[in-house]
CSV table of C-alpha atoms in Angstrom, one decimal:
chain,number,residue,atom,x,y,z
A,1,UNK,CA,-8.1,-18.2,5.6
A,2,UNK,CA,-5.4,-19.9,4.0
A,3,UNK,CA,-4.7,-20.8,0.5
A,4,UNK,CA,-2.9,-23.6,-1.7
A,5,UNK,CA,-1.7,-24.9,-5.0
A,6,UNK,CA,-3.7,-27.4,-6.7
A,7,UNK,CA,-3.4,-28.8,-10.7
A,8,UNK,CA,-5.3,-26.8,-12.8
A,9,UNK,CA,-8.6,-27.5,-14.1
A,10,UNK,CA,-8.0,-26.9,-17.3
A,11,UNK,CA,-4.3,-27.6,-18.2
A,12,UNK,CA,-3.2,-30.1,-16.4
A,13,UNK,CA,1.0,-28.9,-16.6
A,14,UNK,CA,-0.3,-26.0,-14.9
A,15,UNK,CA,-1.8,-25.0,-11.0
A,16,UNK,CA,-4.2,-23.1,-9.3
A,17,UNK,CA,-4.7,-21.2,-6.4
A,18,UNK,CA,-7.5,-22.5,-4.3
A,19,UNK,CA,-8.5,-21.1,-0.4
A,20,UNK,CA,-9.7,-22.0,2.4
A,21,UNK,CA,-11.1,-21.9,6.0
A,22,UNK,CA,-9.2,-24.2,8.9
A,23,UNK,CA,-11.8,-24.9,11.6
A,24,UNK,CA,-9.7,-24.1,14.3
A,25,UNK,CA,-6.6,-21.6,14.9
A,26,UNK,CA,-3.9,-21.8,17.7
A,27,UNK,CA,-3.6,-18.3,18.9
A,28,UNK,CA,-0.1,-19.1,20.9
A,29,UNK,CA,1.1,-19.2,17.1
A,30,UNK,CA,-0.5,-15.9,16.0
A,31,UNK,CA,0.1,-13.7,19.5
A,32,UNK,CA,3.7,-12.7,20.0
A,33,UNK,CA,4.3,-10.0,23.1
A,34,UNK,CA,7.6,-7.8,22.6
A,35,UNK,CA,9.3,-5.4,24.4
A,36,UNK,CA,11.5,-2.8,22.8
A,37,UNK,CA,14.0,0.1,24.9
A,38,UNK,CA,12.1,2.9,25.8
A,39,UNK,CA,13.8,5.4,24.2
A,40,UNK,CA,13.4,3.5,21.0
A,41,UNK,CA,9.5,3.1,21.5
A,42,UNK,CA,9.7,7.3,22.2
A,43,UNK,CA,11.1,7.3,18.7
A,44,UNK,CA,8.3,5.8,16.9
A,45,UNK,CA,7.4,2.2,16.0
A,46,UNK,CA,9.4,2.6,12.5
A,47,UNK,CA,12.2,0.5,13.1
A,48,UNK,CA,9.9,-2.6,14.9
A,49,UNK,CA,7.5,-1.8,11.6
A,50,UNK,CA,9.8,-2.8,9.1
A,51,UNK,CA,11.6,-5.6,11.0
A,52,UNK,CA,8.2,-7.2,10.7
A,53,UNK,CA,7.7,-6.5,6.9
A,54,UNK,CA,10.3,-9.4,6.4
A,55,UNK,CA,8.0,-12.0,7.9
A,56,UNK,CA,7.1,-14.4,5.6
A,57,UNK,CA,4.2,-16.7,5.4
A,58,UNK,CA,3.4,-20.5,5.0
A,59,UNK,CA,0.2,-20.0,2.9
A,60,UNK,CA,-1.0,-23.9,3.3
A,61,UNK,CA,-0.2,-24.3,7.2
A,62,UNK,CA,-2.0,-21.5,9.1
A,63,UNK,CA,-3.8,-18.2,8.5
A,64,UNK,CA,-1.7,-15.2,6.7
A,65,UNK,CA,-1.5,-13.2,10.2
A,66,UNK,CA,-0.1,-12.2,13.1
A,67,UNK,CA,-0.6,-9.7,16.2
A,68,UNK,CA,2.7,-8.1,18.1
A,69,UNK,CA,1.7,-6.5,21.3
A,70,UNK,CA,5.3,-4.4,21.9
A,71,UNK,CA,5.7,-2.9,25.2
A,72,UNK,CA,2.0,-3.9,26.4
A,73,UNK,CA,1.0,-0.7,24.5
A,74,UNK,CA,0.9,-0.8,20.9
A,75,UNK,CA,-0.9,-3.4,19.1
A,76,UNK,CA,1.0,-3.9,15.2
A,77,UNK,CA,-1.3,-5.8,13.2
A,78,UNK,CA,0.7,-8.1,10.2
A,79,UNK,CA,-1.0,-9.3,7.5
A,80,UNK,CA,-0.3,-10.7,3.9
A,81,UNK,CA,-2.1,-8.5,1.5
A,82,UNK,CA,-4.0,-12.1,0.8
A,83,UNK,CA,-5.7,-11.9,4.1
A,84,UNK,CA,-7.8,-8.2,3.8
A,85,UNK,CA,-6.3,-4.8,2.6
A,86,UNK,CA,-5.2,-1.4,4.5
A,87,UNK,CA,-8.4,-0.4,4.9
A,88,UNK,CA,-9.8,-3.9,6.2
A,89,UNK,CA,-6.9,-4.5,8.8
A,90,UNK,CA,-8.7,-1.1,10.5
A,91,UNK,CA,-11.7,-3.2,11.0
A,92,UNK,CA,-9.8,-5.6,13.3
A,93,UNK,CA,-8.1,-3.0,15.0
A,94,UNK,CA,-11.7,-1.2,15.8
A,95,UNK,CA,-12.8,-4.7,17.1
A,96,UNK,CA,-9.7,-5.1,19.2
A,97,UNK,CA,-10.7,-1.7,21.0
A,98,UNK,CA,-14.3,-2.7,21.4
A,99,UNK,CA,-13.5,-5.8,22.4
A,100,UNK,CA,-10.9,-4.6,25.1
A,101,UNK,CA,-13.1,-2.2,26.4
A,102,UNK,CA,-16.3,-4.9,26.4
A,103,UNK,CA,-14.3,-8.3,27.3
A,104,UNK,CA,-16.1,-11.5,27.4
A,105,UNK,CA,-16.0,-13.7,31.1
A,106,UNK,CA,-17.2,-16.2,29.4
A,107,UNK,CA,-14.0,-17.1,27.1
A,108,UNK,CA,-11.7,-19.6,28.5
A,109,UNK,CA,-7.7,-19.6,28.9
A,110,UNK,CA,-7.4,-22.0,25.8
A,111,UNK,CA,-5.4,-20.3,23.0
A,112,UNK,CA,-7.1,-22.9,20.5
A,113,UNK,CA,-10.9,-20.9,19.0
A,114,UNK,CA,-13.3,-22.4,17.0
A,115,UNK,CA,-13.9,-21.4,13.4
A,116,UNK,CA,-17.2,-20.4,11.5
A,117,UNK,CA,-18.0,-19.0,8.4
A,118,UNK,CA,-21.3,-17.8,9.1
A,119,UNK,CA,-20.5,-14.8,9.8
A,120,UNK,CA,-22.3,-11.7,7.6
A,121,UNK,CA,-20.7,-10.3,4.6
A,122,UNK,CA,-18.6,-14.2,4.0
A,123,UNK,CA,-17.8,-15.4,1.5
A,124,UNK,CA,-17.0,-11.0,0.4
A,125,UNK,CA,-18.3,-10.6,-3.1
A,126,UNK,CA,-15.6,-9.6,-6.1
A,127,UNK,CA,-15.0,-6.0,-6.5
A,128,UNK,CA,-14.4,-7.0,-9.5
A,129,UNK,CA,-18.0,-8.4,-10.6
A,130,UNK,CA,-19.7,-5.7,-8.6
A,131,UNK,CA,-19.8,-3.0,-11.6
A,132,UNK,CA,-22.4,-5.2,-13.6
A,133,UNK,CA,-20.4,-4.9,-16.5
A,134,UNK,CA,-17.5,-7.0,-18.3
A,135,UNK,CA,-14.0,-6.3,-18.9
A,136,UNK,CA,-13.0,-4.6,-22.2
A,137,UNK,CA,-10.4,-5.7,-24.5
A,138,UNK,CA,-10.3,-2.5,-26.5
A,139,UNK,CA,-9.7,-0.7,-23.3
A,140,UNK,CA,-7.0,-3.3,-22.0
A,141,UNK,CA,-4.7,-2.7,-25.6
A,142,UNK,CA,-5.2,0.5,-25.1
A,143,UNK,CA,-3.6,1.3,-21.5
A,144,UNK,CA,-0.7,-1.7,-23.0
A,145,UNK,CA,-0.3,0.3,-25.6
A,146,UNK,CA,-0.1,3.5,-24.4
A,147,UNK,CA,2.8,2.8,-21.2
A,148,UNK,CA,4.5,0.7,-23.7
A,149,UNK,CA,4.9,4.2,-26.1
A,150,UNK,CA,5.5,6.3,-23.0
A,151,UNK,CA,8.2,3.8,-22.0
A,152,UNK,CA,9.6,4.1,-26.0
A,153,UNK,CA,9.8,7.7,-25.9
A,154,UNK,CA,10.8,8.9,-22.4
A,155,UNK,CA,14.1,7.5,-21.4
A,156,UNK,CA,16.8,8.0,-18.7
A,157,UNK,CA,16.9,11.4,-17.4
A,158,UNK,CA,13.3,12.3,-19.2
A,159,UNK,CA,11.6,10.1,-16.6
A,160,UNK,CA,11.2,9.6,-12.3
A,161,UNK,CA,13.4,6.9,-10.9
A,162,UNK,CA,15.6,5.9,-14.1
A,163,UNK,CA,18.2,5.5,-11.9
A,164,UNK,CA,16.5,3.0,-9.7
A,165,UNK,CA,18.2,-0.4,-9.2
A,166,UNK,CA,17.0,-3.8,-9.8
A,167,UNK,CA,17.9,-7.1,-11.3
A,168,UNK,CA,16.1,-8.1,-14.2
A,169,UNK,CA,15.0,-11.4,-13.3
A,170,UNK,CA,12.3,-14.5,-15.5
A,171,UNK,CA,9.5,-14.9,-13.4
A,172,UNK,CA,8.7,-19.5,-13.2
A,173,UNK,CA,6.1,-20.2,-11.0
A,174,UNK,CA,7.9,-23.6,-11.0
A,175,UNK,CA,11.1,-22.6,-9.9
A,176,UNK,CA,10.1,-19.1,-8.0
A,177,UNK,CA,13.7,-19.0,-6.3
A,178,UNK,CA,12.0,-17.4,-3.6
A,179,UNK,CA,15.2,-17.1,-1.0
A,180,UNK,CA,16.7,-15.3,-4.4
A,181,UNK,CA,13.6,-12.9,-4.8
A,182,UNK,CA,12.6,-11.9,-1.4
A,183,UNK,CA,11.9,-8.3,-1.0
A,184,UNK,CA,13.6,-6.5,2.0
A,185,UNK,CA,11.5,-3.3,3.0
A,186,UNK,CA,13.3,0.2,3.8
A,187,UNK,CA,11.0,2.1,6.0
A,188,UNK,CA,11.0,6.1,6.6
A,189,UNK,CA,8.4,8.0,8.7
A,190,UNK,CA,6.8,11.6,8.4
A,191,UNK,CA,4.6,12.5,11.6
A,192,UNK,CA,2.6,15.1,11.4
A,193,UNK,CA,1.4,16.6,14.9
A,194,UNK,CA,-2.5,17.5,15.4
A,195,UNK,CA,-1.7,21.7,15.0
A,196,UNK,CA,0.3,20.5,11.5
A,197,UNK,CA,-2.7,18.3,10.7
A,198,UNK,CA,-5.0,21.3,11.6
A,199,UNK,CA,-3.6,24.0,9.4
A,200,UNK,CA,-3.1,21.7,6.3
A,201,UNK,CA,-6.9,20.6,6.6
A,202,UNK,CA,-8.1,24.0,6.6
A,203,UNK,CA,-5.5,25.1,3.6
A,204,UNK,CA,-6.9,22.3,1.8
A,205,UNK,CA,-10.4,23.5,2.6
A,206,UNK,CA,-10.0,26.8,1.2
A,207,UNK,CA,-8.3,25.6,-2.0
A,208,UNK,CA,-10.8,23.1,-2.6
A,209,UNK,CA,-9.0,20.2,-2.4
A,210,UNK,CA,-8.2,17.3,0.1
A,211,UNK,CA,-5.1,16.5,2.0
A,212,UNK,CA,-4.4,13.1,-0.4
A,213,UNK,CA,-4.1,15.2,-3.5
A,214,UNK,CA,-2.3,17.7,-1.5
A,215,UNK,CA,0.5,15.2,-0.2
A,216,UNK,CA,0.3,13.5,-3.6
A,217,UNK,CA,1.1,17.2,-5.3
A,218,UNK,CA,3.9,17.5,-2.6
A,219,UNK,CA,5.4,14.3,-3.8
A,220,UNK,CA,5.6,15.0,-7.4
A,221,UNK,CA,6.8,18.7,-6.9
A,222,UNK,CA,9.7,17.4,-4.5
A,223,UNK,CA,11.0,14.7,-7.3
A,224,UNK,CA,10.3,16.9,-10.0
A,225,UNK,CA,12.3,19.4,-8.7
A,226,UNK,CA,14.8,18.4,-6.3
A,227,UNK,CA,15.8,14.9,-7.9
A,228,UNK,CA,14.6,15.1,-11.1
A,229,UNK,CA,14.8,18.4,-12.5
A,230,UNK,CA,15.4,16.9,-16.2
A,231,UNK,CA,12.5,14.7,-16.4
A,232,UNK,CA,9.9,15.3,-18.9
A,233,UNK,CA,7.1,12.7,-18.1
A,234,UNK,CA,5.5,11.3,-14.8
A,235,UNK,CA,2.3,9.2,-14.5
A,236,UNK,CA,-0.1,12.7,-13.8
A,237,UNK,CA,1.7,14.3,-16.3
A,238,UNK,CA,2.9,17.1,-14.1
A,239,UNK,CA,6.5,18.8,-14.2
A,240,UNK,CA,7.4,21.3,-11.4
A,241,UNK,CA,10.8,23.6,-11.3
A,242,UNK,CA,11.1,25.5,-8.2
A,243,UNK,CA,12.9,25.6,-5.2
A,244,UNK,CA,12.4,25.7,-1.2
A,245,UNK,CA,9.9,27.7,-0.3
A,246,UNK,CA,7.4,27.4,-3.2
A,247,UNK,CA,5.0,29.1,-5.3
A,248,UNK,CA,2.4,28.0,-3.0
A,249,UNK,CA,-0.1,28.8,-5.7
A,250,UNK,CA,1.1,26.8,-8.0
A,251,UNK,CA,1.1,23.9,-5.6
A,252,UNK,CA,-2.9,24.9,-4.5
A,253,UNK,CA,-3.2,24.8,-8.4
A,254,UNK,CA,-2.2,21.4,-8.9
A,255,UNK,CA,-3.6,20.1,-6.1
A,256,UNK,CA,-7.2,21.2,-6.9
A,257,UNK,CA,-6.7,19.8,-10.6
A,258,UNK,CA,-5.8,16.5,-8.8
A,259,UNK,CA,-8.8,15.8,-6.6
A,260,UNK,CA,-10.6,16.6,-9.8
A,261,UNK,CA,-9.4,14.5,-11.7
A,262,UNK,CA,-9.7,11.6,-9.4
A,263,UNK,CA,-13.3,12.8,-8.7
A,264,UNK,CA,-14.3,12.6,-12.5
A,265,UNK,CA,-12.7,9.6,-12.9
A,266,UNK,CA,-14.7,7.9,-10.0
A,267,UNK,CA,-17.9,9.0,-10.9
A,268,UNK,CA,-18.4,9.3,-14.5
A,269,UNK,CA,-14.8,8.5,-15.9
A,270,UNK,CA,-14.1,5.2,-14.5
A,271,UNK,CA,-11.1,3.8,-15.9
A,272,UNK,CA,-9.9,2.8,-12.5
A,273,UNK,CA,-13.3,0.1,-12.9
A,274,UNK,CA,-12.3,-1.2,-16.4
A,275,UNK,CA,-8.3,-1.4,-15.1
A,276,UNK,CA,-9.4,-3.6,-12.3
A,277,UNK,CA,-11.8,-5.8,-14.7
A,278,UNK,CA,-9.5,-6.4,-17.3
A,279,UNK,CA,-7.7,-8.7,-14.9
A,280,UNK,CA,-10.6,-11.0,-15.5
A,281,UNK,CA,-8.8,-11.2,-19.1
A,282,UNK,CA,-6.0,-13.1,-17.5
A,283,UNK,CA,-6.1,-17.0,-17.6
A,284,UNK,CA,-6.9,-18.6,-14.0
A,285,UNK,CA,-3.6,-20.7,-13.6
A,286,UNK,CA,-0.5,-19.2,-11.6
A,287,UNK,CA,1.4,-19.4,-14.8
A,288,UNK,CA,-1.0,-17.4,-16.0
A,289,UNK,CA,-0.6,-15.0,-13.8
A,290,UNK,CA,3.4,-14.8,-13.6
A,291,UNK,CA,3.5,-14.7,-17.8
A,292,UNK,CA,0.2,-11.9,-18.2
A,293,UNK,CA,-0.3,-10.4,-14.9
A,294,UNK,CA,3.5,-9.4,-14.0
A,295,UNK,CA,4.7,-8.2,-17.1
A,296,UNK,CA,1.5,-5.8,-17.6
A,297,UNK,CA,2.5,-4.7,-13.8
A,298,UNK,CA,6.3,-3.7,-14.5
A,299,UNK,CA,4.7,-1.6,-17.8
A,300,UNK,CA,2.5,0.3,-15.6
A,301,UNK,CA,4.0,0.9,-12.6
A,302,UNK,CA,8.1,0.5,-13.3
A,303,UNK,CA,8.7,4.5,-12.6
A,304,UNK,CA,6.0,5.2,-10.9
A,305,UNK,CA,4.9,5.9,-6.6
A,306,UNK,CA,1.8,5.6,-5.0
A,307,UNK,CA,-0.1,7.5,-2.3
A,308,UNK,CA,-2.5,5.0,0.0
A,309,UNK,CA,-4.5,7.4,2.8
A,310,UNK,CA,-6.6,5.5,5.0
A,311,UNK,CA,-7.7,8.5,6.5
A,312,UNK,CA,-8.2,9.5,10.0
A,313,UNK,CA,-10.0,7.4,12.7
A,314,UNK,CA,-12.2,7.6,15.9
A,315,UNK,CA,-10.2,6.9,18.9
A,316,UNK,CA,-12.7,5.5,20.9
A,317,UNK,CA,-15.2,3.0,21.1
A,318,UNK,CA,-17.6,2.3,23.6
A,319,UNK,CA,-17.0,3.9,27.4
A,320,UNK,CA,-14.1,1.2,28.7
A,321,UNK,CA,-10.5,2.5,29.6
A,322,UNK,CA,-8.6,2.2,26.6
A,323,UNK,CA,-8.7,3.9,23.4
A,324,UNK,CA,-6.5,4.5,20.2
A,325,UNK,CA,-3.9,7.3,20.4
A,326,UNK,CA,-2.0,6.5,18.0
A,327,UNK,CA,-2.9,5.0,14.0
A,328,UNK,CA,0.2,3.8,11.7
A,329,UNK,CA,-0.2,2.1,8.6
A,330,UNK,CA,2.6,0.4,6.6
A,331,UNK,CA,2.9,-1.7,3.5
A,332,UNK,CA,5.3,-3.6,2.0
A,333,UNK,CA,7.7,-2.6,-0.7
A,334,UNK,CA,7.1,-4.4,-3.8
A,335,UNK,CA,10.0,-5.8,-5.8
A,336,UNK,CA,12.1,-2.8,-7.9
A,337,UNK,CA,11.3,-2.9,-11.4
A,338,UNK,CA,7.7,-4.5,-10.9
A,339,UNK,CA,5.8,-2.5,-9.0
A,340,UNK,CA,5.8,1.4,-7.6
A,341,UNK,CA,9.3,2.4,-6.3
A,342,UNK,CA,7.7,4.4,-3.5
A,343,UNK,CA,4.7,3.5,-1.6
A,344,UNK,CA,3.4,6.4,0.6
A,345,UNK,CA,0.9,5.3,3.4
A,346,UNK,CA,-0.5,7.4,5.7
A,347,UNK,CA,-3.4,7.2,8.3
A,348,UNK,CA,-4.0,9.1,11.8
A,349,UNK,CA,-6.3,9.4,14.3
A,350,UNK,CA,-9.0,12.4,13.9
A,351,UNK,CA,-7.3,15.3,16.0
A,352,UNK,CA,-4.2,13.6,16.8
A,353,UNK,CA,-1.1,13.1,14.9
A,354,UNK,CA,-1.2,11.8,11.0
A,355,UNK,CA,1.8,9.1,10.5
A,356,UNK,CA,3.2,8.8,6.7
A,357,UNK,CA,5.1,5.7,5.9
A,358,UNK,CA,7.4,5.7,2.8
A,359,UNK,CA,8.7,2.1,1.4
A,360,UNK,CA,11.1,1.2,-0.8
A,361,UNK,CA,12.7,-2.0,-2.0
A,362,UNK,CA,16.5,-2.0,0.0
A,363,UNK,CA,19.4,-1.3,-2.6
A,364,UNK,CA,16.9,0.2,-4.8
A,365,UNK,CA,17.5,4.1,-4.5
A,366,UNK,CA,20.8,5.7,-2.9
A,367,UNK,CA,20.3,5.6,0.8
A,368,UNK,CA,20.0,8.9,1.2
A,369,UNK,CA,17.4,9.4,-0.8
A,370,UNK,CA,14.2,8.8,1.0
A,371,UNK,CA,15.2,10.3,4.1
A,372,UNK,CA,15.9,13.3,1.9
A,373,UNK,CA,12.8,13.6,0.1
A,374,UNK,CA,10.7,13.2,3.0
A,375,UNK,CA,12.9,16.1,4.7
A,376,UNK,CA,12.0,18.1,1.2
A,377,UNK,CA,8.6,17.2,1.4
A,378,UNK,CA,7.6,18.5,4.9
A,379,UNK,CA,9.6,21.5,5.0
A,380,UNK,CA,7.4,22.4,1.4
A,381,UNK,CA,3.9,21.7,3.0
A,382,UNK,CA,5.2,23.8,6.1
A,383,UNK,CA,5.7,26.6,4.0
A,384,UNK,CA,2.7,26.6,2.0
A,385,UNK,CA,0.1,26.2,4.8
């Protein structure tokens, strides 16, 4: 898939995003084999991870993709966000195991492959229609008007990362100075090993709650107390004093009232379904999208961090040679002052190690603050389990 600009339907000074299918692709341009010193691949894949976040892609000239092979080992999967998701890039992955364990005689040596769309589940339908129901405008104002009063009243030291850096900058989609807004990724790892893995699973199953909302407690408790003891306000609302070890009830306590909370809102709650379909209030056009979208995207998420858990995988499918030892999963940091100022990612493989990938934008936080909180972080779930 691949996607360009066209004039808009409907005002003709403005464009639209259109995609589409080529009919062919050239792997020799989407395949790139790597080697990297052996003791850096001992350390972990960090490092060749966020070298790779800086690749850019041509939308209009081939698809948004590519697949590193480093060391004839580890297979890193690249993707714009355009292409499929965290959780869809494990689908490829899966097929790249089944497919190494089953492989086909009959394919040839040619890098160029044929194209179809008639495949099952294409074209995907839109999450956002799937609900049944319309977006609502009431709700929309609402969630504007609330971040923008929670913005008004907590200020400076009353909130996380007011001492993030950025560069306010106007968004033109006709003048994007993209070499100008590019967005370098810092990249910092926490590895859990299988026995870590085990005890926090079975903590988490005795205080009825799961290991997201755990890590995601974990998170706030470490900024609240160790870097932002004077902040009064954070997205969940929750403010933690304490030092190292913890009141490990306290932490059980608020992670329980987490998974709750998301639980209700999934299933009878729902405002993470009206959020997603009030986008369909936004105009069609780029523009559009630069002067609605953007702005309502700095509101929300300007001093906030997010948790992304793809959960743990199978390492094997079918009975061939190879399997997955190994599951790492990375995204990209998203410009400082628009979007989250830390992104926590984290997948693993089911009884093997769990891999947590924290982004940031470079220049955005002192640079020893990351490595720091992730330090703060472990030695606190260490203690409590």
């Amino acid at each position: 898939m691949i996607y360009f600009y066209r004039q808009s339907e409907k005002k003709k000074s403005q464009h639209r995003s259109f995609s589409g299918v080529l009919p062919q692709i050239n792997l020799d341009k989407h395949v790139e084999f790597i080697e990297i010193p052996a003791e850096d691949e001992r350390a972990g894949l960090t490092a060749t991870i966020q070298r790779y976040h800086s690749l850019w892609f041509d939308p209009s000239e081939k698809p948004l993709w590519k697949l590193v092979i480093v060391n004839g080992r580890h297979a890193l999967f690249v993707f714009d966000h355009f292409v499929t998701d965290g959780r869809g890039s494990t689908y490829i992955l899966e097929s790249l195991l089944e497919a190494l364990n089953s492989p086909n005689e009959k394919d040839g040596d040619s890098p160029i492959v044929d194209i179809t769309t008639e495949i099952k589940g294409y074209p995907e339908r839109d999450p956002v229609k799937c609900s049944g129901k319309g977006p609502s405008v009431l709700f929309a104002i609402m969630s504007y008007v609330t971040f923008w009063c929670l913005q008004l009243f907590y200020r400076g030291t009353d909130i996380f990362f007011h001492d993030a850096v950025y560069q306010e900058r106007e968004l033109v989609f006709s003048d994007p100075k993209k070499e100008d807004n590019l967005t370098v990724t810092n990249l910092h790892t926490l590895r859990l090993d299988a026995d870590t893995m085990h005890r926090c699973l079975k903590a988490c199953r005795e205080h009825q709650t799961s290991f997201t909302s755990f890590l995601h407690t974990l998170i706030k408790v470490t900024l609240a107390a160790d870097f932002y003891p004077k902040a009064k306000f954070s997205h969940s609302e929750t403010v933690i004093d304490s030092e190292i070890p913890v009141d490990a009830d306290t932490i059980w306590k608020i992670a329980r009232k987490h998974k709750a909370h998301i639980s209700n809102d999934l299933q009878h709650k729902k405002s993470w379904m009206k959020a997603w379909q009030a986008i369909d209030l936004i105009g069609e056009d780029e523009e559009d999208y630069v002067s609605q979208f953007a702005p309502g995207l700095k509101l929300v998420q300007k001093y906030a961090f997010n948790v992304s858990n793809l959960g743990a995988f199978e390492n094997q499918a079918g009975s061939g040679p190879w399997n997955i030892s190994n599951m790492e999963f990375s995204a990209g940091a998203i410009k400082a002052g628009y979007g989250v100022n830390l992104s926590f990612n984290v997948s693993g493989v089911r009884d093997g190690v769990t891999v947590v990938h924290v982004n940031s934008e470079e220049g955005s936080l002192p640079s020893d603050f990351v490595a720091s909180l992730v330090s703060r972080i472990e030695k606190r779930m260490l203690a409590v389990i």
